mmCIF file of C-alpha atoms and ligand atoms in Angstrom:
data_model
loop_
_atom_site.group_PDB
_atom_site.id
_atom_site.type_symbol
_atom_site.label_atom_id
_atom_site.label_comp_id
_atom_site.label_asym_id
_atom_site.label_seq_id
_atom_site.Cartn_x
_atom_site.Cartn_y
_atom_site.Cartn_z
ATOM 1 C CA MET A 19 -93.311 15.173 -62.667
ATOM 2 C CA LYS A 20 -95.275 18.189 -61.469
ATOM 3 C CA ASN A 21 -97.141 15.923 -59.097
ATOM 4 C CA ILE A 22 -93.909 14.571 -57.677
ATOM 5 C CA VAL A 23 -92.737 18.141 -57.061
ATOM 6 C CA LYS A 24 -96.021 18.939 -55.347
ATOM 7 C CA ILE A 25 -95.728 15.844 -53.132
ATOM 8 C CA VAL A 26 -92.135 16.677 -52.251
ATOM 9 C CA LEU A 27 -93.071 20.281 -51.473
ATOM 10 C CA GLY A 28 -96.006 19.021 -49.442
ATOM 11 C CA ILE A 29 -93.756 16.738 -47.389
ATOM 12 C CA LEU A 30 -91.344 19.638 -46.798
ATOM 13 C CA VAL A 31 -94.151 21.900 -45.632
ATOM 14 C CA ILE A 32 -95.590 19.193 -43.348
ATOM 15 C CA SER A 33 -92.199 18.447 -41.869
ATOM 16 C CA ALA A 34 -91.485 22.120 -41.381
ATOM 17 C CA VAL A 35 -94.824 22.548 -39.562
ATOM 18 C CA GLY A 36 -94.151 19.382 -37.595
ATOM 19 C CA TYR A 37 -90.717 20.642 -36.697
ATOM 20 C CA ARG A 38 -92.056 24.006 -35.641
ATOM 21 C CA LEU A 39 -94.710 22.368 -33.498
ATOM 22 C CA SER A 40 -92.238 20.080 -31.769
ATOM 23 C CA SER A 41 -89.147 22.313 -31.648
ATOM 24 C CA PRO A 42 -90.113 24.650 -28.777
ATOM 25 C CA ILE A 43 -90.390 21.668 -26.460
ATOM 26 C CA ASN A 44 -87.405 19.729 -27.798
ATOM 27 C CA LYS A 45 -85.125 22.754 -27.953
ATOM 28 C CA GLN A 46 -86.191 24.263 -24.647
ATOM 29 C CA LYS A 47 -83.265 24.228 -22.284
ATOM 30 C CA ILE A 48 -84.221 22.264 -19.200
ATOM 31 C CA LYS A 49 -83.664 24.418 -16.161
ATOM 32 C CA LYS A 50 -81.097 22.916 -13.862
ATOM 33 C CA PRO A 51 -81.846 22.591 -10.179
ATOM 34 C CA LYS A 52 -79.201 23.536 -7.588
ATOM 35 C CA ASN A 53 -80.090 20.814 -5.118
ATOM 36 C CA ILE A 54 -80.942 17.097 -5.340
ATOM 37 C CA ILE A 55 -82.749 15.054 -2.713
ATOM 38 C CA LEU A 56 -82.418 11.355 -3.582
ATOM 39 C CA LEU A 57 -84.742 9.103 -1.535
ATOM 40 C CA ILE A 58 -84.133 5.388 -1.780
ATOM 41 C CA GLY A 59 -86.773 2.989 -0.541
ATOM 42 C CA ASP A 60 -84.719 -0.195 -0.115
ATOM 43 C CA GLY A 61 -86.677 -3.130 -1.592
ATOM 44 C CA MET A 62 -89.522 -0.820 -2.758
ATOM 45 C CA GLY A 63 -90.999 -2.248 -5.939
ATOM 46 C CA LEU A 64 -94.177 -1.195 -7.618
ATOM 47 C CA SER A 65 -96.381 -3.381 -5.425
ATOM 48 C CA GLU A 66 -94.840 -1.802 -2.337
ATOM 49 C CA VAL A 67 -95.544 1.692 -3.725
ATOM 50 C CA SER A 68 -99.074 0.553 -4.643
ATOM 51 C CA ALA A 69 -99.616 -0.570 -1.043
ATOM 52 C CA SER A 70 -99.353 3.081 0.031
ATOM 53 C CA TYR A 71 -102.558 3.727 -1.932
ATOM 54 C CA PHE A 72 -104.474 0.962 -0.206
ATOM 55 C CA PHE A 73 -103.135 1.215 3.306
ATOM 56 C CA LYS A 74 -102.847 4.975 3.893
ATOM 57 C CA ASP A 75 -105.887 6.993 5.037
ATOM 58 C CA SER A 76 -104.971 9.947 2.840
ATOM 59 C CA VAL A 77 -103.515 10.232 -0.686
ATOM 60 C CA PRO A 78 -99.838 9.174 -0.561
ATOM 61 C CA ASN A 79 -97.115 11.615 -1.491
ATOM 62 C CA PHE A 80 -96.161 9.414 -4.451
ATOM 63 C CA ASP A 81 -99.245 11.006 -6.047
ATOM 64 C CA ARG A 82 -97.520 14.376 -6.226
ATOM 65 C CA PHE A 83 -94.879 13.310 -8.762
ATOM 66 C CA THR A 84 -95.228 14.389 -12.388
ATOM 67 C CA THR A 85 -92.377 12.376 -13.940
ATOM 68 C CA ILE A 86 -92.166 8.592 -13.567
ATOM 69 C CA GLY A 87 -89.778 6.030 -15.028
ATOM 70 C CA LEU A 88 -88.733 2.434 -14.612
ATOM 71 C CA ILE A 89 -85.343 1.073 -13.679
ATOM 72 C CA LYS A 90 -83.753 -2.183 -14.718
ATOM 73 C CA THR A 91 -82.021 -3.298 -11.563
ATOM 74 C CA SER A 92 -79.739 -6.241 -12.475
ATOM 75 C CA ALA A 93 -76.175 -6.332 -11.130
ATOM 76 C CA ALA A 94 -73.153 -6.897 -13.421
ATOM 77 C CA ASP A 95 -72.760 -10.452 -12.198
ATOM 78 C CA ALA A 96 -76.330 -11.429 -11.396
ATOM 79 C CA LEU A 97 -79.871 -11.006 -12.692
ATOM 80 C CA VAL A 98 -81.188 -10.317 -9.187
ATOM 81 C CA CYS A 99 -79.491 -7.343 -7.581
ATOM 82 C CA ASP A 100 -78.499 -6.612 -4.008
ATOM 83 C CA SER A 101 -78.360 -3.231 -2.263
ATOM 84 C CA ALA A 102 -74.588 -2.898 -2.622
ATOM 85 C CA ALA A 103 -74.381 -3.336 -6.407
ATOM 86 C CA SER A 104 -77.431 -1.154 -6.823
ATOM 87 C CA ALA A 105 -76.195 1.677 -4.595
ATOM 88 C CA THR A 106 -72.786 1.568 -6.318
ATOM 89 C CA ALA A 107 -74.691 2.030 -9.578
ATOM 90 C CA TYR A 108 -76.586 5.011 -8.189
ATOM 91 C CA ALA A 109 -73.628 6.567 -6.363
ATOM 92 C CA SER A 110 -70.896 5.959 -8.981
ATOM 93 C CA GLY A 111 -72.587 4.986 -12.246
ATOM 94 C CA VAL A 112 -70.739 1.657 -12.400
ATOM 95 C CA ALA A 113 -72.267 -1.771 -12.900
ATOM 96 C CA THR A 114 -70.647 -4.138 -10.434
ATOM 97 C CA TYR A 115 -71.074 -7.365 -8.501
ATOM 98 C CA ASN A 116 -73.479 -8.022 -5.647
ATOM 99 C CA GLY A 117 -71.801 -7.157 -2.340
ATOM 100 C CA ALA A 118 -69.534 -4.438 -3.853
ATOM 101 C CA ILE A 119 -69.270 -1.172 -1.940
ATOM 102 C CA GLY A 120 -68.087 1.583 -4.289
ATOM 103 C CA VAL A 121 -65.760 -0.745 -6.246
ATOM 104 C CA ASP A 122 -65.966 -2.113 -9.779
ATOM 105 C CA MET A 123 -65.775 -5.727 -11.021
ATOM 106 C CA GLN A 124 -61.990 -5.665 -10.443
ATOM 107 C CA LYS A 125 -62.592 -4.421 -6.878
ATOM 108 C CA LYS A 126 -61.045 -1.079 -7.819
ATOM 109 C CA PRO A 127 -62.579 1.960 -6.010
ATOM 110 C CA VAL A 128 -64.868 4.109 -8.198
ATOM 111 C CA PRO A 129 -65.466 7.764 -7.253
ATOM 112 C CA THR A 130 -68.899 8.501 -5.765
ATOM 113 C CA ILE A 131 -71.143 11.445 -6.460
ATOM 114 C CA ILE A 132 -70.431 12.733 -2.988
ATOM 115 C CA GLU A 133 -66.684 12.541 -3.517
ATOM 116 C CA LYS A 134 -67.095 14.354 -6.853
ATOM 117 C CA ILE A 135 -69.252 17.224 -5.675
ATOM 118 C CA ILE A 136 -67.623 18.083 -2.342
ATOM 119 C CA PRO A 137 -64.685 19.800 -4.181
ATOM 120 C CA MET A 138 -67.375 21.834 -6.072
ATOM 121 C CA ASN A 139 -68.379 23.321 -2.679
ATOM 122 C CA ILE A 140 -71.710 21.477 -2.759
ATOM 123 C CA SER A 141 -73.005 20.397 0.684
ATOM 124 C CA THR A 142 -73.830 16.758 1.243
ATOM 125 C CA GLY A 143 -75.846 14.625 3.614
ATOM 126 C CA ILE A 144 -76.754 10.969 4.136
ATOM 127 C CA ILE A 145 -79.525 9.604 6.281
ATOM 128 C CA SER A 146 -80.763 6.058 6.844
ATOM 129 C CA THR A 147 -82.934 3.963 9.128
ATOM 130 C CA SER A 148 -80.231 1.295 9.002
ATOM 131 C CA SER A 149 -76.660 1.821 10.185
ATOM 132 C CA ILE A 150 -74.820 4.343 8.045
ATOM 133 C CA MET A 151 -72.276 1.589 7.355
ATOM 134 C CA HIS A 152 -74.990 -0.612 5.742
ATOM 135 C CA ALA A 153 -74.716 -1.205 1.975
ATOM 136 C CA THR A 154 -77.001 1.521 0.628
ATOM 137 C CA PRO A 155 -75.545 4.522 2.424
ATOM 138 C CA ALA A 156 -71.992 3.028 2.471
ATOM 139 C CA CYS A 157 -71.769 3.094 -1.346
ATOM 140 C CA PHE A 158 -72.048 6.891 -1.258
ATOM 141 C CA TYR A 159 -68.805 7.413 0.739
ATOM 142 C CA ALA A 160 -66.858 4.135 1.147
ATOM 143 C CA HIS A 161 -64.969 1.606 -0.942
ATOM 144 C CA ALA A 162 -64.792 -2.039 0.149
ATOM 145 C CA ALA A 163 -64.700 -5.351 -1.659
ATOM 146 C CA SER A 164 -67.382 -6.723 0.665
ATOM 147 C CA ARG A 165 -70.495 -5.137 2.147
ATOM 148 C CA SER A 166 -69.920 -7.004 5.423
ATOM 149 C CA SER A 167 -66.665 -5.133 6.168
ATOM 150 C CA TYR A 168 -68.591 -2.724 8.402
ATOM 151 C CA GLN A 169 -65.560 -1.649 10.487
ATOM 152 C CA ASP A 170 -63.540 -0.773 7.380
ATOM 153 C CA ILE A 171 -66.524 1.020 5.863
ATOM 154 C CA ALA A 172 -67.001 3.053 9.090
ATOM 155 C CA ALA A 173 -63.379 4.290 8.922
ATOM 156 C CA PHE A 174 -64.219 6.234 5.768
ATOM 157 C CA LEU A 175 -66.827 8.370 7.548
ATOM 158 C CA PRO A 176 -64.794 10.752 9.776
ATOM 159 C CA ILE A 177 -62.724 11.823 6.758
ATOM 160 C CA SER A 178 -65.666 11.860 4.315
ATOM 161 C CA LYS A 179 -66.336 15.618 4.721
ATOM 162 C CA ILE A 180 -70.093 14.823 4.508
ATOM 163 C CA ASP A 181 -71.877 17.721 6.220
ATOM 164 C CA PHE A 182 -74.775 15.826 7.755
ATOM 165 C CA ILE A 183 -74.871 12.153 8.702
ATOM 166 C CA ALA A 184 -77.704 10.502 10.593
ATOM 167 C CA GLY A 185 -78.739 6.888 11.287
ATOM 168 C CA GLY A 186 -77.464 3.946 13.320
ATOM 169 C CA GLY A 187 -74.046 2.357 13.733
ATOM 170 C CA THR A 188 -72.305 3.269 17.008
ATOM 171 C CA GLU A 189 -70.930 -0.294 17.350
ATOM 172 C CA PHE A 190 -68.679 0.263 14.340
ATOM 173 C CA LEU A 191 -67.295 3.523 15.769
ATOM 174 C CA ASP A 192 -66.637 2.432 19.360
ATOM 175 C CA LYS A 193 -62.956 1.686 20.175
ATOM 176 C CA ASN A 194 -64.132 -1.011 22.625
ATOM 177 C CA LYS A 195 -65.976 -2.815 19.851
ATOM 178 C CA ARG A 196 -63.563 -2.304 16.959
ATOM 179 C CA GLU A 197 -60.890 -4.927 16.255
ATOM 180 C CA ASP A 198 -58.296 -2.185 15.593
ATOM 181 C CA THR A 199 -59.425 -0.258 18.764
ATOM 182 C CA ARG A 200 -59.591 2.982 16.728
ATOM 183 C CA ASP A 201 -61.824 5.580 18.335
ATOM 184 C CA LEU A 202 -63.866 6.816 15.409
ATOM 185 C CA PHE A 203 -65.955 9.151 17.640
ATOM 186 C CA LYS A 204 -62.674 10.980 18.425
ATOM 187 C CA GLU A 205 -61.714 10.889 14.754
ATOM 188 C CA PHE A 206 -65.037 12.578 13.903
ATOM 189 C CA GLU A 207 -64.295 15.296 16.434
ATOM 190 C CA ASP A 208 -60.737 15.686 15.193
ATOM 191 C CA ASN A 209 -62.204 16.258 11.756
ATOM 192 C CA GLY A 210 -64.537 19.033 12.908
ATOM 193 C CA TYR A 211 -67.721 17.075 13.500
ATOM 194 C CA GLU A 212 -70.244 17.517 16.275
ATOM 195 C CA VAL A 213 -71.271 13.950 17.249
ATOM 196 C CA GLU A 214 -74.608 13.097 18.850
ATOM 197 C CA THR A 215 -75.512 9.620 20.097
ATOM 198 C CA ASN A 216 -78.371 10.213 22.555
ATOM 199 C CA SER A 217 -81.250 11.793 20.681
ATOM 200 C CA LEU A 218 -82.019 13.976 17.716
ATOM 201 C CA PRO A 219 -80.689 17.464 18.472
ATOM 202 C CA ASN A 220 -83.225 20.292 18.372
ATOM 203 C CA THR A 221 -81.143 22.493 16.153
ATOM 204 C CA THR A 222 -78.485 22.275 13.501
ATOM 205 C CA THR A 223 -75.029 23.736 14.030
ATOM 206 C CA ASP A 224 -72.487 25.380 11.805
ATOM 207 C CA LYS A 225 -70.201 22.365 12.292
ATOM 208 C CA LYS A 226 -70.538 19.159 10.401
ATOM 209 C CA GLN A 227 -72.980 16.877 12.230
ATOM 210 C CA ALA A 228 -72.862 13.124 12.782
ATOM 211 C CA ILE A 229 -75.875 11.650 14.549
ATOM 212 C CA PHE A 230 -75.859 7.968 15.480
ATOM 213 C CA LEU A 231 -78.919 6.877 17.438
ATOM 214 C CA ALA A 232 -78.550 3.089 17.456
ATOM 215 C CA GLU A 233 -75.813 0.502 17.788
ATOM 216 C CA ASP A 234 -76.694 -0.998 14.419
ATOM 217 C CA GLY A 235 -80.004 -0.452 12.601
ATOM 218 C CA MET A 236 -82.578 1.995 13.988
ATOM 219 C CA ASP A 237 -85.657 0.607 15.711
ATOM 220 C CA LYS A 238 -88.611 -0.409 13.558
ATOM 221 C CA ILE A 239 -91.567 1.952 13.380
ATOM 222 C CA LEU A 240 -93.473 -0.881 15.112
ATOM 223 C CA GLU A 241 -90.931 -0.692 17.959
ATOM 224 C CA GLY A 242 -91.310 3.025 18.453
ATOM 225 C CA ARG A 243 -88.922 4.773 16.020
ATOM 226 C CA GLY A 244 -91.560 7.488 15.647
ATOM 227 C CA ASP A 245 -90.928 10.332 13.237
ATOM 228 C CA PHE A 246 -87.121 10.008 13.193
ATOM 229 C CA LEU A 247 -86.903 9.805 9.397
ATOM 230 C CA PRO A 248 -89.175 12.752 8.412
ATOM 231 C CA ASN A 249 -87.797 14.886 11.280
ATOM 232 C CA VAL A 250 -84.151 14.256 10.603
ATOM 233 C CA THR A 251 -84.739 14.852 6.897
ATOM 234 C CA LYS A 252 -86.278 18.235 7.736
ATOM 235 C CA MET A 253 -83.295 19.003 9.939
ATOM 236 C CA ALA A 254 -80.814 18.081 7.151
ATOM 237 C CA LEU A 255 -82.637 20.264 4.667
ATOM 238 C CA ASP A 256 -82.574 23.250 7.072
ATOM 239 C CA LYS A 257 -78.820 22.794 7.450
ATOM 240 C CA LEU A 258 -77.785 21.920 3.897
ATOM 241 C CA SER A 259 -79.915 24.576 2.190
ATOM 242 C CA LYS A 260 -77.811 27.304 3.848
ATOM 243 C CA ASN A 261 -75.208 26.635 1.165
ATOM 244 C CA LYS A 262 -76.025 28.856 -1.800
ATOM 245 C CA ASP A 263 -73.930 26.626 -4.049
ATOM 246 C CA GLY A 264 -76.330 23.705 -3.589
ATOM 247 C CA PHE A 265 -76.577 20.379 -1.847
ATOM 248 C CA PHE A 266 -77.091 16.657 -2.350
ATOM 249 C CA LEU A 267 -78.996 14.680 0.274
ATOM 250 C CA MET A 268 -79.537 10.903 0.182
ATOM 251 C CA VAL A 269 -82.275 9.557 2.439
ATOM 252 C CA GLU A 270 -82.866 5.847 2.768
ATOM 253 C CA GLY A 271 -85.931 4.019 4.017
ATOM 254 C CA ALA A 272 -83.898 0.907 4.723
ATOM 255 C CA GLN A 273 -86.362 -1.323 6.479
ATOM 256 C CA ILE A 274 -88.933 -1.705 3.702
ATOM 257 C CA ASP A 275 -86.344 -4.289 2.520
ATOM 258 C CA TRP A 276 -85.975 -5.926 5.897
ATOM 259 C CA ALA A 277 -89.743 -6.356 6.178
ATOM 260 C CA GLY A 278 -89.757 -7.922 2.707
ATOM 261 C CA HIS A 279 -87.097 -10.388 3.807
ATOM 262 C CA ASP A 280 -89.206 -11.159 6.853
ATOM 263 C CA ASN A 281 -92.340 -11.530 4.677
ATOM 264 C CA ASP A 282 -94.019 -9.279 7.274
ATOM 265 C CA ALA A 283 -96.675 -7.137 5.599
ATOM 266 C CA ASN A 284 -97.469 -5.028 8.655
ATOM 267 C CA TYR A 285 -93.763 -4.225 9.159
ATOM 268 C CA LEU A 286 -93.434 -3.450 5.393
ATOM 269 C CA ILE A 287 -96.481 -1.164 5.249
ATOM 270 C CA THR A 288 -95.524 0.822 8.391
ATOM 271 C CA GLU A 289 -92.011 1.387 7.072
ATOM 272 C CA LEU A 290 -93.377 2.296 3.645
ATOM 273 C CA LEU A 291 -95.797 4.869 5.075
ATOM 274 C CA ASP A 292 -92.962 6.393 7.129
ATOM 275 C CA PHE A 293 -90.952 6.675 3.916
ATOM 276 C CA ASP A 294 -93.957 8.264 2.174
ATOM 277 C CA LYS A 295 -94.214 10.833 4.986
ATOM 278 C CA THR A 296 -90.515 11.586 4.481
ATOM 279 C CA ILE A 297 -91.089 12.068 0.750
ATOM 280 C CA GLY A 298 -93.754 14.582 1.763
ATOM 281 C CA VAL A 299 -91.117 16.556 3.795
ATOM 282 C CA ALA A 300 -88.780 16.576 0.779
ATOM 283 C CA LEU A 301 -91.498 17.645 -1.660
ATOM 284 C CA ASP A 302 -92.746 20.401 0.646
ATOM 285 C CA PHE A 303 -89.197 21.711 0.955
ATOM 286 C CA ALA A 304 -88.657 21.507 -2.825
ATOM 287 C CA THR A 305 -91.937 23.231 -3.661
ATOM 288 C CA ASN A 306 -91.055 26.106 -1.384
ATOM 289 C CA ASN A 307 -87.378 26.243 -2.504
ATOM 290 C CA GLY A 308 -87.956 26.058 -6.292
ATOM 291 C CA GLU A 309 -84.425 24.981 -7.104
ATOM 292 C CA THR A 310 -84.571 21.445 -5.795
ATOM 293 C CA LEU A 311 -85.106 18.195 -7.691
ATOM 294 C CA VAL A 312 -86.617 15.346 -5.645
ATOM 295 C CA ILE A 313 -85.922 11.833 -6.900
ATOM 296 C CA VAL A 314 -87.496 8.773 -5.301
ATOM 297 C CA THR A 315 -86.569 5.244 -6.293
ATOM 298 C CA ALA A 316 -85.586 1.804 -4.972
ATOM 299 C CA ASP A 317 -82.534 -0.325 -5.374
ATOM 300 C CA HIS A 318 -84.461 -3.521 -6.159
ATOM 301 C CA GLU A 319 -87.655 -5.207 -5.042
ATOM 302 C CA THR A 320 -87.703 -7.439 -1.968
ATOM 303 C CA GLY A 321 -90.070 -10.301 -1.128
ATOM 304 C CA GLY A 322 -91.781 -10.673 -4.473
ATOM 305 C CA PHE A 323 -94.538 -8.690 -2.820
ATOM 306 C CA THR A 324 -97.977 -8.628 -4.399
ATOM 307 C CA LEU A 325 -101.385 -7.224 -3.525
ATOM 308 C CA SER A 326 -103.519 -10.263 -4.187
ATOM 309 C CA LYS A 327 -107.224 -10.548 -3.717
ATOM 310 C CA ASP A 328 -108.167 -12.171 -0.444
ATOM 311 C CA ASN A 329 -109.297 -15.631 -1.545
ATOM 312 C CA GLY A 330 -112.472 -14.990 -3.519
ATOM 313 C CA ASP A 331 -112.938 -11.389 -2.390
ATOM 314 C CA TYR A 332 -111.959 -8.830 -5.060
ATOM 315 C CA ASN A 333 -112.639 -6.035 -2.565
ATOM 316 C CA LYS A 334 -110.105 -7.142 -0.054
ATOM 317 C CA ILE A 335 -106.331 -7.145 -0.460
ATOM 318 C CA LYS A 336 -104.146 -9.830 0.975
ATOM 319 C CA PRO A 337 -100.484 -8.796 0.894
ATOM 320 C CA THR A 338 -98.548 -11.848 -0.298
ATOM 321 C CA PHE A 339 -94.859 -12.662 -0.730
ATOM 322 C CA SER A 340 -93.196 -15.068 -3.156
ATOM 323 C CA THR A 341 -89.632 -15.101 -1.783
ATOM 324 C CA THR A 342 -87.673 -14.132 1.336
ATOM 325 C CA GLY A 343 -85.027 -12.632 -0.936
ATOM 326 C CA HIS A 344 -84.932 -9.987 -3.659
ATOM 327 C CA SER A 345 -86.659 -10.153 -7.041
ATOM 328 C CA ALA A 346 -85.582 -8.955 -10.494
ATOM 329 C CA THR A 347 -88.702 -6.879 -11.172
ATOM 330 C CA MET A 348 -88.158 -3.340 -12.431
ATOM 331 C CA VAL A 349 -88.486 -0.569 -9.841
ATOM 332 C CA PRO A 350 -90.185 2.769 -10.340
ATOM 333 C CA ILE A 351 -88.362 6.123 -10.238
ATOM 334 C CA PHE A 352 -90.238 9.315 -9.468
ATOM 335 C CA ALA A 353 -88.962 12.843 -10.062
ATOM 336 C CA LYS A 354 -90.275 16.318 -9.346
ATOM 337 C CA GLY A 355 -88.653 19.711 -9.761
ATOM 338 C CA PRO A 356 -86.396 21.400 -12.328
ATOM 339 C CA GLY A 357 -84.808 18.791 -14.586
ATOM 340 C CA GLU A 358 -87.386 16.081 -13.734
ATOM 341 C CA GLU A 359 -87.889 15.491 -17.502
ATOM 342 C CA ASN A 360 -84.585 13.647 -17.618
ATOM 343 C CA PHE A 361 -85.804 10.919 -15.315
ATOM 344 C CA GLY A 362 -88.797 9.589 -17.314
ATOM 345 C CA GLY A 363 -88.386 6.485 -19.426
ATOM 346 C CA LEU A 364 -86.947 3.054 -18.936
ATOM 347 C CA TYR A 365 -83.241 2.700 -18.234
ATOM 348 C CA LYS A 366 -80.520 0.959 -16.222
ATOM 349 C CA ASN A 367 -79.718 1.830 -12.605
ATOM 350 C CA THR A 368 -76.287 3.152 -13.687
ATOM 351 C CA ALA A 369 -77.945 5.968 -15.706
ATOM 352 C CA VAL A 370 -79.287 7.616 -12.551
ATOM 353 C CA PHE A 371 -75.762 8.651 -11.514
ATOM 354 C CA LYS A 372 -75.099 10.215 -14.949
ATOM 355 C CA LYS A 373 -78.389 12.093 -14.884
ATOM 356 C CA MET A 374 -77.601 13.452 -11.426
ATOM 357 C CA MET A 375 -74.010 14.425 -12.313
ATOM 358 C CA ASP A 376 -75.278 16.256 -15.389
ATOM 359 C CA ILE A 377 -77.079 18.554 -12.970
ATOM 360 C CA PHE A 378 -74.005 19.283 -10.837
ATOM 361 C CA ASN A 379 -71.544 19.528 -13.753
HETATM 362 MG MG1 LIG B 15 -80.354 -0.487 2.363
HETATM 363 ZN ZN1 LIG B 16 -82.393 -6.949 1.011
#
């Protein structure tokens, strides 16, 4: 009996010590950031990220992250996800069908993070190297049953109240090219936007800004896009960070996916390294700012990309593809900044929305 008492006491002491050792970490209140920069590399699986280590002359910016997780990407109606279902999961926390833009399985609109935080006086921005009406950015501000309804999707933009918009897509705004002949450029101006369609402005303004520098998608890096993505991201951060109440900025490296569809390794790697450079801009800003959480992830993997050995040579990498479509492989998620702890682990794409909203709520 005495021995049993001793054992029980022993267990209690050990658990108490164990509790004391673990409690400061478990109980510590995670500091909330004020700002979130979400960077989405479309089609950027782990092999794509790995390529940055083998094809960049310096250490990639992925190396600067301290919290890493994995995301299960499946759509509600399919094992292999598309950009629309995935971006709806990220923007609204809802599992839906491939092709859905901000709508659920019943095609009912679901509120997006941008729609939820604008009334909280948080500034917002979206940037992409595709058209802004393309699936990934569209899911953050529009609601459409089909991702191909670009003209309908575009009509959400002038009334979106998003502070900073940059990418391609003039053909969906132009009254001469729209079936309904609506002049969305004018609608932007009527809603207080400064619109730019020639080149990246040198400075930000106090007005909301909409910058459209291509009819549809932006040029490839290989076709001379240059530093559009890192530069425009820096510009957005300058503008949005003036709001002391915080901001949310979504930046998409859209063409990593397009290169995967093309099974074009050179295209893929150049787009990936451009995206990595942009991550560097975000991380530099966040390090300096101290109240910003940077999240980098992908919507799904594209191309079944692998870094195989070149025939018999284990010292040479031969980028290889297994499909011209998407794959179901998990994608990595990287986080750095206050609250990054919440982004480690293995979870579904829909959880990212909830984790981000917990920060703004
Ligand atoms: Mg995309
Ligand atoms: Zn794709």
